[in-house]
């Protein structure tokens, strides 16, 4: 289940990035501006394996312009994590 979901998200991100790039090129517009925020939410994504979160986040930041100031947040169920989990998501880039 997790692999199927992760792969679907990755395919969608790839399609969105391709569409965005094609639109910019076709309209001779500059590349899209830097993302201000990346939000993982809905359905308590903190319940997904850490590897899945890392894979999806990596795909977003490599396919879309981000900056060190980009806010990257993760919706969490307060009863579903511990301090080590928080350390892991912080190392991934969630802030």
PDB file of N, CA and C in Angstrom:
ATOM      1  N   UNK A   1       0.824  -1.195   0.000  1.00  0.00           N
ATOM      2  CA  UNK A   1       0.000   0.000   0.000  1.00  0.00           C
ATOM      3  C   UNK A   1       0.867   1.256   0.000  1.00  0.00           C
ATOM      4  N   UNK A   2       1.864   1.301   0.884  1.00  0.00           N
ATOM      5  CA  UNK A   2       2.696   2.498   0.968  1.00  0.00           C
ATOM      6  C   UNK A   2       3.441   2.759  -0.336  1.00  0.00           C
ATOM      7  N   UNK A   3       4.024   1.729  -0.930  1.00  0.00           N
ATOM      8  CA  UNK A   3       4.783   1.912  -2.167  1.00  0.00           C
ATOM      9  C   UNK A   3       3.877   2.412  -3.295  1.00  0.00           C
ATOM     10  N   UNK A   4       2.686   1.870  -3.379  1.00  0.00           N
ATOM     11  CA  UNK A   4       1.739   2.302  -4.412  1.00  0.00           C
ATOM     12  C   UNK A   4       1.360   3.773  -4.220  1.00  0.00           C
ATOM     13  N   UNK A   5       1.080   4.158  -2.982  1.00  0.00           N
ATOM     14  CA  UNK A   5       0.721   5.546  -2.679  1.00  0.00           C
ATOM     15  C   UNK A   5       1.897   6.476  -2.996  1.00  0.00           C
ATOM     16  N   UNK A   6       3.083   6.117  -2.515  1.00  0.00           N
ATOM     17  CA  UNK A   6       4.276   6.937  -2.744  1.00  0.00           C
ATOM     18  C   UNK A   6       4.525   7.108  -4.240  1.00  0.00           C
ATOM     19  N   UNK A   7       4.426   6.030  -4.995  1.00  0.00           N
ATOM     20  CA  UNK A   7       4.663   6.114  -6.441  1.00  0.00           C
ATOM     21  C   UNK A   7       3.632   6.980  -7.139  1.00  0.00           C
ATOM     22  N   UNK A   8       2.394   6.929  -6.686  1.00  0.00           N
ATOM     23  CA  UNK A   8       1.356   7.791  -7.262  1.00  0.00           C
ATOM     24  C   UNK A   8       1.658   9.264  -7.010  1.00  0.00           C
ATOM     25  N   UNK A   9       2.078   9.579  -5.801  1.00  0.00           N
ATOM     26  CA  UNK A   9       2.439  10.968  -5.470  1.00  0.00           C
ATOM     27  C   UNK A   9       3.624  11.419  -6.324  1.00  0.00           C
ATOM     28  N   UNK A  10       4.625  10.569  -6.454  1.00  0.00           N
ATOM     29  CA  UNK A  10       5.799  10.916  -7.253  1.00  0.00           C
ATOM     30  C   UNK A  10       5.438  11.140  -8.719  1.00  0.00           C
ATOM     31  N   UNK A  11       4.556  10.318  -9.262  1.00  0.00           N
ATOM     32  CA  UNK A  11       4.108  10.504 -10.651  1.00  0.00           C
ATOM     33  C   UNK A  11       3.377  11.837 -10.800  1.00  0.00           C
ATOM     34  N   UNK A  12       2.523  12.148  -9.851  1.00  0.00           N
ATOM     35  CA  UNK A  12       1.776  13.407  -9.898  1.00  0.00           C
ATOM     36  C   UNK A  12       2.715  14.608  -9.830  1.00  0.00           C
ATOM     37  N   UNK A  13       3.711  14.549  -8.960  1.00  0.00           N
ATOM     38  CA  UNK A  13       4.686  15.637  -8.863  1.00  0.00           C
ATOM     39  C   UNK A  13       5.448  15.808 -10.170  1.00  0.00           C
ATOM     40  N   UNK A  14       5.838  14.696 -10.771  1.00  0.00           N
ATOM     41  CA  UNK A  14       6.563  14.750 -12.043  1.00  0.00           C
ATOM     42  C   UNK A  14       5.694  15.383 -13.133  1.00  0.00           C
ATOM     43  N   UNK A  15       4.433  14.979 -13.207  1.00  0.00           N
ATOM     44  CA  UNK A  15       3.521  15.558 -14.202  1.00  0.00           C
ATOM     45  C   UNK A  15       3.321  17.052 -13.969  1.00  0.00           C
ATOM     46  N   UNK A  16       3.162  17.433 -12.717  1.00  0.00           N
ATOM     47  CA  UNK A  16       2.975  18.841 -12.386  1.00  0.00           C
ATOM     48  C   UNK A  16       4.208  19.658 -12.754  1.00  0.00           C
ATOM     49  N   UNK A  17       5.382  19.132 -12.448  1.00  0.00           N
ATOM     50  CA  UNK A  17       6.628  19.828 -12.794  1.00  0.00           C
ATOM     51  C   UNK A  17       6.763  19.959 -14.309  1.00  0.00           C
ATOM     52  N   UNK A  18       6.471  18.882 -15.048  1.00  0.00           N
ATOM     53  CA  UNK A  18       6.548  18.936 -16.511  1.00  0.00           C
ATOM     54  C   UNK A  18       5.568  19.952 -17.076  1.00  0.00           C
ATOM     55  N   UNK A  19       4.354  19.944 -16.577  1.00  0.00           N
ATOM     56  CA  UNK A  19       3.332  20.882 -17.045  1.00  0.00           C
ATOM     57  C   UNK A  19       3.745  22.316 -16.758  1.00  0.00           C
ATOM     58  N   UNK A  20       4.261  22.544 -15.584  1.00  0.00           N
ATOM     59  CA  UNK A  20       4.704  23.882 -15.196  1.00  0.00           C
ATOM     60  C   UNK A  20       5.834  24.363 -16.096  1.00  0.00           C
ATOM     61  N   UNK A  21       6.790  23.493 -16.365  1.00  0.00           N
ATOM     62  CA  UNK A  21       7.915  23.857 -17.234  1.00  0.00           C
ATOM     63  C   UNK A  21       7.465  24.092 -18.666  1.00  0.00           C
ATOM     64  N   UNK A  22       6.574  23.268 -19.181  1.00  0.00           N
ATOM     65  CA  UNK A  22       6.086  23.429 -20.548  1.00  0.00           C
ATOM     66  C   UNK A  22       5.292  24.719 -20.693  1.00  0.00           C
ATOM     67  N   UNK A  23       4.474  25.043 -19.707  1.00  0.00           N
ATOM     68  CA  UNK A  23       3.683  26.272 -19.755  1.00  0.00           C
ATOM     69  C   UNK A  23       4.601  27.485 -19.757  1.00  0.00           C
ATOM     70  N   UNK A  24       5.611  27.480 -18.910  1.00  0.00           N
ATOM     71  CA  UNK A  24       6.551  28.598 -18.850  1.00  0.00           C
ATOM     72  C   UNK A  24       7.277  28.766 -20.177  1.00  0.00           C
ATOM     73  N   UNK A  25       7.692  27.663 -20.780  1.00  0.00           N
ATOM     74  CA  UNK A  25       8.402  27.737 -22.057  1.00  0.00           C
ATOM     75  C   UNK A  25       7.481  28.192 -23.179  1.00  0.00           C
ATOM     76  N   UNK A  26       6.268  27.667 -23.224  1.00  0.00           N
ATOM     77  CA  UNK A  26       5.329  28.002 -24.288  1.00  0.00           C
ATOM     78  C   UNK A  26       4.928  29.469 -24.231  1.00  0.00           C
ATOM     79  N   UNK A  27       4.832  30.002 -23.046  1.00  0.00           N
ATOM     80  CA  UNK A  27       4.406  31.397 -22.888  1.00  0.00           C
ATOM     81  C   UNK A  27       5.600  32.336 -22.751  1.00  0.00           C
ATOM     82  N   UNK A  28       6.802  31.809 -22.929  1.00  0.00           N
ATOM     83  CA  UNK A  28       8.036  32.583 -22.797  1.00  0.00           C
ATOM     84  C   UNK A  28       8.071  33.378 -21.499  1.00  0.00           C
ATOM     85  N   UNK A  29       7.607  32.737 -20.445  1.00  0.00           N
ATOM     86  CA  UNK A  29       7.630  33.374 -19.129  1.00  0.00           C
ATOM     87  C   UNK A  29       8.815  32.843 -18.342  1.00  0.00           C
ATOM     88  N   UNK A  30       9.252  33.639 -17.369  1.00  0.00           N
ATOM     89  CA  UNK A  30      10.347  33.144 -16.528  1.00  0.00           C
ATOM     90  C   UNK A  30       9.908  31.929 -15.727  1.00  0.00           C
ATOM     91  N   UNK A  31      10.887  31.214 -15.229  1.00  0.00           N
ATOM     92  CA  UNK A  31      10.593  30.054 -14.387  1.00  0.00           C
ATOM     93  C   UNK A  31       9.745  30.477 -13.193  1.00  0.00           C
ATOM     94  N   UNK A  32       8.958  29.544 -12.644  1.00  0.00           N
ATOM     95  CA  UNK A  32       8.109  29.877 -11.512  1.00  0.00           C
ATOM     96  C   UNK A  32       8.932  30.392 -10.331  1.00  0.00           C
ATOM     97  N   UNK A  33       8.300  31.222  -9.527  1.00  0.00           N
ATOM     98  CA  UNK A  33       8.996  31.748  -8.362  1.00  0.00           C
ATOM     99  C   UNK A  33       9.226  30.645  -7.331  1.00  0.00           C
ATOM    100  N   UNK A  34      10.029  30.952  -6.374  1.00  0.00           N
ATOM    101  CA  UNK A  34      10.388  30.004  -5.324  1.00  0.00           C
ATOM    102  C   UNK A  34       9.168  29.667  -4.476  1.00  0.00           C
ATOM    103  N   UNK A  35       9.045  28.396  -4.106  1.00  0.00           N
ATOM    104  CA  UNK A  35       7.946  27.990  -3.227  1.00  0.00           C
ATOM    105  C   UNK A  35       8.120  28.633  -1.861  1.00  0.00           C
ATOM    106  N   UNK A  36       7.035  29.206  -1.348  1.00  0.00           N
ATOM    107  CA  UNK A  36       7.064  29.784  -0.008  1.00  0.00           C
ATOM    108  C   UNK A  36       6.813  28.729   1.060  1.00  0.00           C
ATOM    109  N   UNK A  37       6.018  27.719   0.710  1.00  0.00           N
ATOM    110  CA  UNK A  37       5.589  26.742   1.701  1.00  0.00           C
ATOM    111  C   UNK A  37       5.344  25.390   1.047  1.00  0.00           C
ATOM    112  N   UNK A  38       5.706  24.342   1.768  1.00  0.00           N
ATOM    113  CA  UNK A  38       5.388  22.968   1.386  1.00  0.00           C
ATOM    114  C   UNK A  38       4.681  22.369   2.587  1.00  0.00           C
ATOM    115  N   UNK A  39       3.458  21.914   2.385  1.00  0.00           N
ATOM    116  CA  UNK A  39       2.645  21.421   3.498  1.00  0.00           C
ATOM    117  C   UNK A  39       2.264  19.971   3.268  1.00  0.00           C
ATOM    118  N   UNK A  40       2.657  19.098   4.164  1.00  0.00           N
ATOM    119  CA  UNK A  40       2.243  17.705   4.154  1.00  0.00           C
ATOM    120  C   UNK A  40       1.081  17.607   5.139  1.00  0.00           C
ATOM    121  N   UNK A  41      -0.122  17.444   4.635  1.00  0.00           N
ATOM    122  CA  UNK A  41      -1.271  17.404   5.529  1.00  0.00           C
ATOM    123  C   UNK A  41      -2.416  16.620   4.944  1.00  0.00           C
ATOM    124  N   UNK A  42      -3.419  16.406   5.774  1.00  0.00           N
ATOM    125  CA  UNK A  42      -4.588  15.643   5.368  1.00  0.00           C
ATOM    126  C   UNK A  42      -4.316  14.162   5.497  1.00  0.00           C
ATOM    127  N   UNK A  43      -5.067  13.496   6.334  1.00  0.00           N
ATOM    128  CA  UNK A  43      -4.873  12.062   6.506  1.00  0.00           C
ATOM    129  C   UNK A  43      -3.704  11.699   7.400  1.00  0.00           C
ATOM    130  N   UNK A  44      -3.228  12.648   8.166  1.00  0.00           N
ATOM    131  CA  UNK A  44      -2.123  12.445   9.111  1.00  0.00           C
ATOM    132  C   UNK A  44      -0.910  11.805   8.431  1.00  0.00           C
ATOM    133  N   UNK A  45      -0.231  12.553   7.573  1.00  0.00           N
ATOM    134  CA  UNK A  45       0.924  12.003   6.863  1.00  0.00           C
ATOM    135  C   UNK A  45       2.059  11.561   7.786  1.00  0.00           C
ATOM    136  N   UNK A  46       2.043  12.004   9.028  1.00  0.00           N
ATOM    137  CA  UNK A  46       3.098  11.573   9.957  1.00  0.00           C
ATOM    138  C   UNK A  46       3.012  10.083  10.259  1.00  0.00           C
ATOM    139  N   UNK A  47       1.907   9.449   9.881  1.00  0.00           N
ATOM    140  CA  UNK A  47       1.784   8.009  10.064  1.00  0.00           C
ATOM    141  C   UNK A  47       2.473   7.226   8.941  1.00  0.00           C
ATOM    142  N   UNK A  48       2.850   7.913   7.871  1.00  0.00           N
ATOM    143  CA  UNK A  48       3.573   7.259   6.770  1.00  0.00           C
ATOM    144  C   UNK A  48       4.996   6.945   7.226  1.00  0.00           C
ATOM    145  N   UNK A  49       5.602   5.922   6.655  1.00  0.00           N
ATOM    146  CA  UNK A  49       6.996   5.631   6.984  1.00  0.00           C
ATOM    147  C   UNK A  49       7.898   6.829   6.683  1.00  0.00           C
ATOM    148  N   UNK A  50       8.925   7.009   7.496  1.00  0.00           N
ATOM    149  CA  UNK A  50       9.850   8.129   7.301  1.00  0.00           C
ATOM    150  C   UNK A  50      10.477   8.119   5.911  1.00  0.00           C
ATOM    151  N   UNK A  51      10.763   6.929   5.401  1.00  0.00           N
ATOM    152  CA  UNK A  51      11.342   6.811   4.057  1.00  0.00           C
ATOM    153  C   UNK A  51      10.410   7.413   2.996  1.00  0.00           C
ATOM    154  N   UNK A  52       9.118   7.209   3.161  1.00  0.00           N
ATOM    155  CA  UNK A  52       8.147   7.767   2.216  1.00  0.00           C
ATOM    156  C   UNK A  52       8.150   9.288   2.282  1.00  0.00           C
ATOM    157  N   UNK A  53       8.142   9.836   3.482  1.00  0.00           N
ATOM    158  CA  UNK A  53       8.175  11.297   3.630  1.00  0.00           C
ATOM    159  C   UNK A  53       9.440  11.867   3.002  1.00  0.00           C
ATOM    160  N   UNK A  54      10.573  11.226   3.256  1.00  0.00           N
ATOM    161  CA  UNK A  54      11.841  11.697   2.706  1.00  0.00           C
ATOM    162  C   UNK A  54      11.841  11.648   1.183  1.00  0.00           C
ATOM    163  N   UNK A  55      11.334  10.563   0.622  1.00  0.00           N
ATOM    164  CA  UNK A  55      11.299  10.408  -0.837  1.00  0.00           C
ATOM    165  C   UNK A  55      10.432  11.480  -1.485  1.00  0.00           C
ATOM    166  N   UNK A  56       9.263  11.718  -0.918  1.00  0.00           N
ATOM    167  CA  UNK A  56       8.355  12.721  -1.488  1.00  0.00           C
ATOM    168  C   UNK A  56       8.928  14.121  -1.322  1.00  0.00           C
ATOM    169  N   UNK A  57       9.450  14.431  -0.143  1.00  0.00           N
ATOM    170  CA  UNK A  57      10.036  15.757   0.070  1.00  0.00           C
ATOM    171  C   UNK A  57      11.208  15.993  -0.875  1.00  0.00           C
ATOM    172  N   UNK A  58      12.051  15.003  -1.051  1.00  0.00           N
ATOM    173  CA  UNK A  58      13.183  15.136  -1.977  1.00  0.00           C
ATOM    174  C   UNK A  58      12.704  15.409  -3.395  1.00  0.00           C
ATOM    175  N   UNK A  59      11.632  14.740  -3.806  1.00  0.00           N
ATOM    176  CA  UNK A  59      11.086  14.965  -5.150  1.00  0.00           C
ATOM    177  C   UNK A  59      10.578  16.390  -5.300  1.00  0.00           C
ATOM    178  N   UNK A  60       9.909  16.899  -4.277  1.00  0.00           N
ATOM    179  CA  UNK A  60       9.386  18.271  -4.351  1.00  0.00           C
ATOM    180  C   UNK A  60      10.530  19.269  -4.483  1.00  0.00           C
ATOM    181  N   UNK A  61      11.523  19.172  -3.612  1.00  0.00           N
ATOM    182  CA  UNK A  61      12.583  20.186  -3.615  1.00  0.00           C
ATOM    183  C   UNK A  61      13.522  20.078  -4.812  1.00  0.00           C
ATOM    184  N   UNK A  62      13.560  18.925  -5.475  1.00  0.00           N
ATOM    185  CA  UNK A  62      14.394  18.823  -6.678  1.00  0.00           C
ATOM    186  C   UNK A  62      13.640  19.234  -7.939  1.00  0.00           C
ATOM    187  N   UNK A  63      12.310  19.166  -7.920  1.00  0.00           N
ATOM    188  CA  UNK A  63      11.529  19.485  -9.116  1.00  0.00           C
ATOM    189  C   UNK A  63      10.931  20.888  -9.112  1.00  0.00           C
ATOM    190  N   UNK A  64      10.936  21.527  -7.953  1.00  0.00           N
ATOM    191  CA  UNK A  64      10.351  22.860  -7.837  1.00  0.00           C
ATOM    192  C   UNK A  64      11.333  23.774  -7.110  1.00  0.00           C
ATOM    193  N   UNK A  65      11.388  25.048  -7.510  1.00  0.00           N
ATOM    194  CA  UNK A  65      12.339  25.955  -6.879  1.00  0.00           C
ATOM    195  C   UNK A  65      11.986  26.223  -5.414  1.00  0.00           C
ATOM    196  N   UNK A  66      12.942  26.017  -4.541  1.00  0.00           N
ATOM    197  CA  UNK A  66      12.795  26.279  -3.110  1.00  0.00           C
ATOM    198  C   UNK A  66      13.969  27.135  -2.661  1.00  0.00           C
ATOM    199  N   UNK A  67      13.875  27.649  -1.457  1.00  0.00           N
ATOM    200  CA  UNK A  67      14.973  28.407  -0.873  1.00  0.00           C
ATOM    201  C   UNK A  67      15.170  27.945   0.559  1.00  0.00           C
ATOM    202  N   UNK A  68      16.239  28.365   1.195  1.00  0.00           N
ATOM    203  CA  UNK A  68      16.420  28.003   2.611  1.00  0.00           C
ATOM    204  C   UNK A  68      15.296  28.532   3.499  1.00  0.00           C
ATOM    205  N   UNK A  69      14.579  29.536   3.034  1.00  0.00           N
ATOM    206  CA  UNK A  69      13.479  30.107   3.815  1.00  0.00           C
ATOM    207  C   UNK A  69      12.139  29.410   3.565  1.00  0.00           C
ATOM    208  N   UNK A  70      12.073  28.477   2.635  1.00  0.00           N
ATOM    209  CA  UNK A  70      10.825  27.774   2.355  1.00  0.00           C
ATOM    210  C   UNK A  70      10.350  27.049   3.609  1.00  0.00           C
ATOM    211  N   UNK A  71       9.099  27.308   3.982  1.00  0.00           N
ATOM    212  CA  UNK A  71       8.516  26.636   5.144  1.00  0.00           C
ATOM    213  C   UNK A  71       8.078  25.233   4.727  1.00  0.00           C
ATOM    214  N   UNK A  72       8.531  24.223   5.452  1.00  0.00           N
ATOM    215  CA  UNK A  72       8.182  22.836   5.152  1.00  0.00           C
ATOM    216  C   UNK A  72       7.559  22.246   6.415  1.00  0.00           C
ATOM    217  N   UNK A  73       6.249  21.986   6.354  1.00  0.00           N
ATOM    218  CA  UNK A  73       5.538  21.553   7.557  1.00  0.00           C
ATOM    219  C   UNK A  73       4.880  20.190   7.356  1.00  0.00           C
ATOM    220  N   UNK A  74       4.629  19.543   8.489  1.00  0.00           N
ATOM    221  CA  UNK A  74       4.071  18.199   8.509  1.00  0.00           C
ATOM    222  C   UNK A  74       2.958  18.134   9.548  1.00  0.00           C
ATOM    223  N   UNK A  75       1.753  17.829   9.099  1.00  0.00           N
ATOM    224  CA  UNK A  75       0.635  17.634  10.026  1.00  0.00           C
ATOM    225  C   UNK A  75       0.874  16.343  10.808  1.00  0.00           C
ATOM    226  N   UNK A  76       0.700  16.425  12.132  1.00  0.00           N
ATOM    227  CA  UNK A  76       0.995  15.257  12.967  1.00  0.00           C
ATOM    228  C   UNK A  76      -0.096  15.042  14.009  1.00  0.00           C
ATOM    229  N   UNK A  77      -0.371  13.790  14.285  1.00  0.00           N
ATOM    230  CA  UNK A  77      -1.245  13.408  15.391  1.00  0.00           C
ATOM    231  C   UNK A  77      -0.380  13.444  16.646  1.00  0.00           C
ATOM    232  N   UNK A  78      -0.741  14.253  17.643  1.00  0.00           N
ATOM    233  CA  UNK A  78       0.113  14.390  18.832  1.00  0.00           C
ATOM    234  C   UNK A  78       0.439  13.077  19.539  1.00  0.00           C
ATOM    235  N   UNK A  79      -0.378  12.066  19.377  1.00  0.00           N
ATOM    236  CA  UNK A  79      -0.116  10.798  20.040  1.00  0.00           C
ATOM    237  C   UNK A  79       0.660   9.808  19.205  1.00  0.00           C
ATOM    238  N   UNK A  80       1.147  10.235  18.025  1.00  0.00           N
ATOM    239  CA  UNK A  80       1.755   9.274  17.100  1.00  0.00           C
ATOM    240  C   UNK A  80       3.254   9.452  16.894  1.00  0.00           C
ATOM    241  N   UNK A  81       3.913  10.261  17.708  1.00  0.00           N
ATOM    242  CA  UNK A  81       5.342  10.464  17.501  1.00  0.00           C
ATOM    243  C   UNK A  81       6.055  10.659  18.834  1.00  0.00           C
ATOM    244  N   UNK A  82       7.385  10.582  18.765  1.00  0.00           N
ATOM    245  CA  UNK A  82       8.213  10.805  19.940  1.00  0.00           C
ATOM    246  C   UNK A  82       9.356  11.750  19.563  1.00  0.00           C
ATOM    247  N   UNK A  83      10.235  12.013  20.501  1.00  0.00           N
ATOM    248  CA  UNK A  83      11.328  12.958  20.275  1.00  0.00           C
ATOM    249  C   UNK A  83      12.247  12.505  19.141  1.00  0.00           C
ATOM    250  N   UNK A  84      12.541  11.224  19.055  1.00  0.00           N
ATOM    251  CA  UNK A  84      13.413  10.729  17.983  1.00  0.00           C
ATOM    252  C   UNK A  84      12.759  10.945  16.612  1.00  0.00           C
ATOM    253  N   UNK A  85      11.451  10.747  16.533  1.00  0.00           N
ATOM    254  CA  UNK A  85      10.733  10.988  15.282  1.00  0.00           C
ATOM    255  C   UNK A  85      10.886  12.456  14.881  1.00  0.00           C
ATOM    256  N   UNK A  86      10.703  13.367  15.845  1.00  0.00           N
ATOM    257  CA  UNK A  86      10.854  14.795  15.563  1.00  0.00           C
ATOM    258  C   UNK A  86      12.259  15.121  15.075  1.00  0.00           C
ATOM    259  N   UNK A  87      13.249  14.501  15.672  1.00  0.00           N
ATOM    260  CA  UNK A  87      14.624  14.719  15.228  1.00  0.00           C
ATOM    261  C   UNK A  87      14.813  14.251  13.781  1.00  0.00           C
ATOM    262  N   UNK A  88      14.221  13.128  13.457  1.00  0.00           N
ATOM    263  CA  UNK A  88      14.336  12.593  12.086  1.00  0.00           C
ATOM    264  C   UNK A  88      13.705  13.524  11.062  1.00  0.00           C
ATOM    265  N   UNK A  89      12.500  13.990  11.322  1.00  0.00           N
ATOM    266  CA  UNK A  89      11.845  14.868  10.337  1.00  0.00           C
ATOM    267  C   UNK A  89      12.548  16.224  10.250  1.00  0.00           C
ATOM    268  N   UNK A  90      13.117  16.673  11.345  1.00  0.00           N
ATOM    269  CA  UNK A  90      13.909  17.918  11.315  1.00  0.00           C
ATOM    270  C   UNK A  90      15.128  17.737  10.413  1.00  0.00           C
ATOM    271  N   UNK A  91      15.820  16.602  10.536  1.00  0.00           N
ATOM    272  CA  UNK A  91      16.991  16.326   9.684  1.00  0.00           C
ATOM    273  C   UNK A  91      16.596  16.242   8.209  1.00  0.00           C
ATOM    274  N   UNK A  92      15.380  15.785   7.941  1.00  0.00           N
ATOM    275  CA  UNK A  92      14.906  15.697   6.559  1.00  0.00           C
ATOM    276  C   UNK A  92      14.710  17.072   5.941  1.00  0.00           C
ATOM    277  N   UNK A  93      14.452  18.065   6.776  1.00  0.00           N
ATOM    278  CA  UNK A  93      14.217  19.407   6.263  1.00  0.00           C
ATOM    279  C   UNK A  93      12.908  20.029   6.699  1.00  0.00           C
ATOM    280  N   UNK A  94      12.077  19.263   7.415  1.00  0.00           N
ATOM    281  CA  UNK A  94      10.847  19.849   7.928  1.00  0.00           C
ATOM    282  C   UNK A  94      11.214  20.860   9.004  1.00  0.00           C
ATOM    283  N   UNK A  95      10.513  21.982   9.000  1.00  0.00           N
ATOM    284  CA  UNK A  95      10.816  22.999   9.976  1.00  0.00           C
ATOM    285  C   UNK A  95       9.567  23.471  10.665  1.00  0.00           C
TER     286      UNK A  95
END
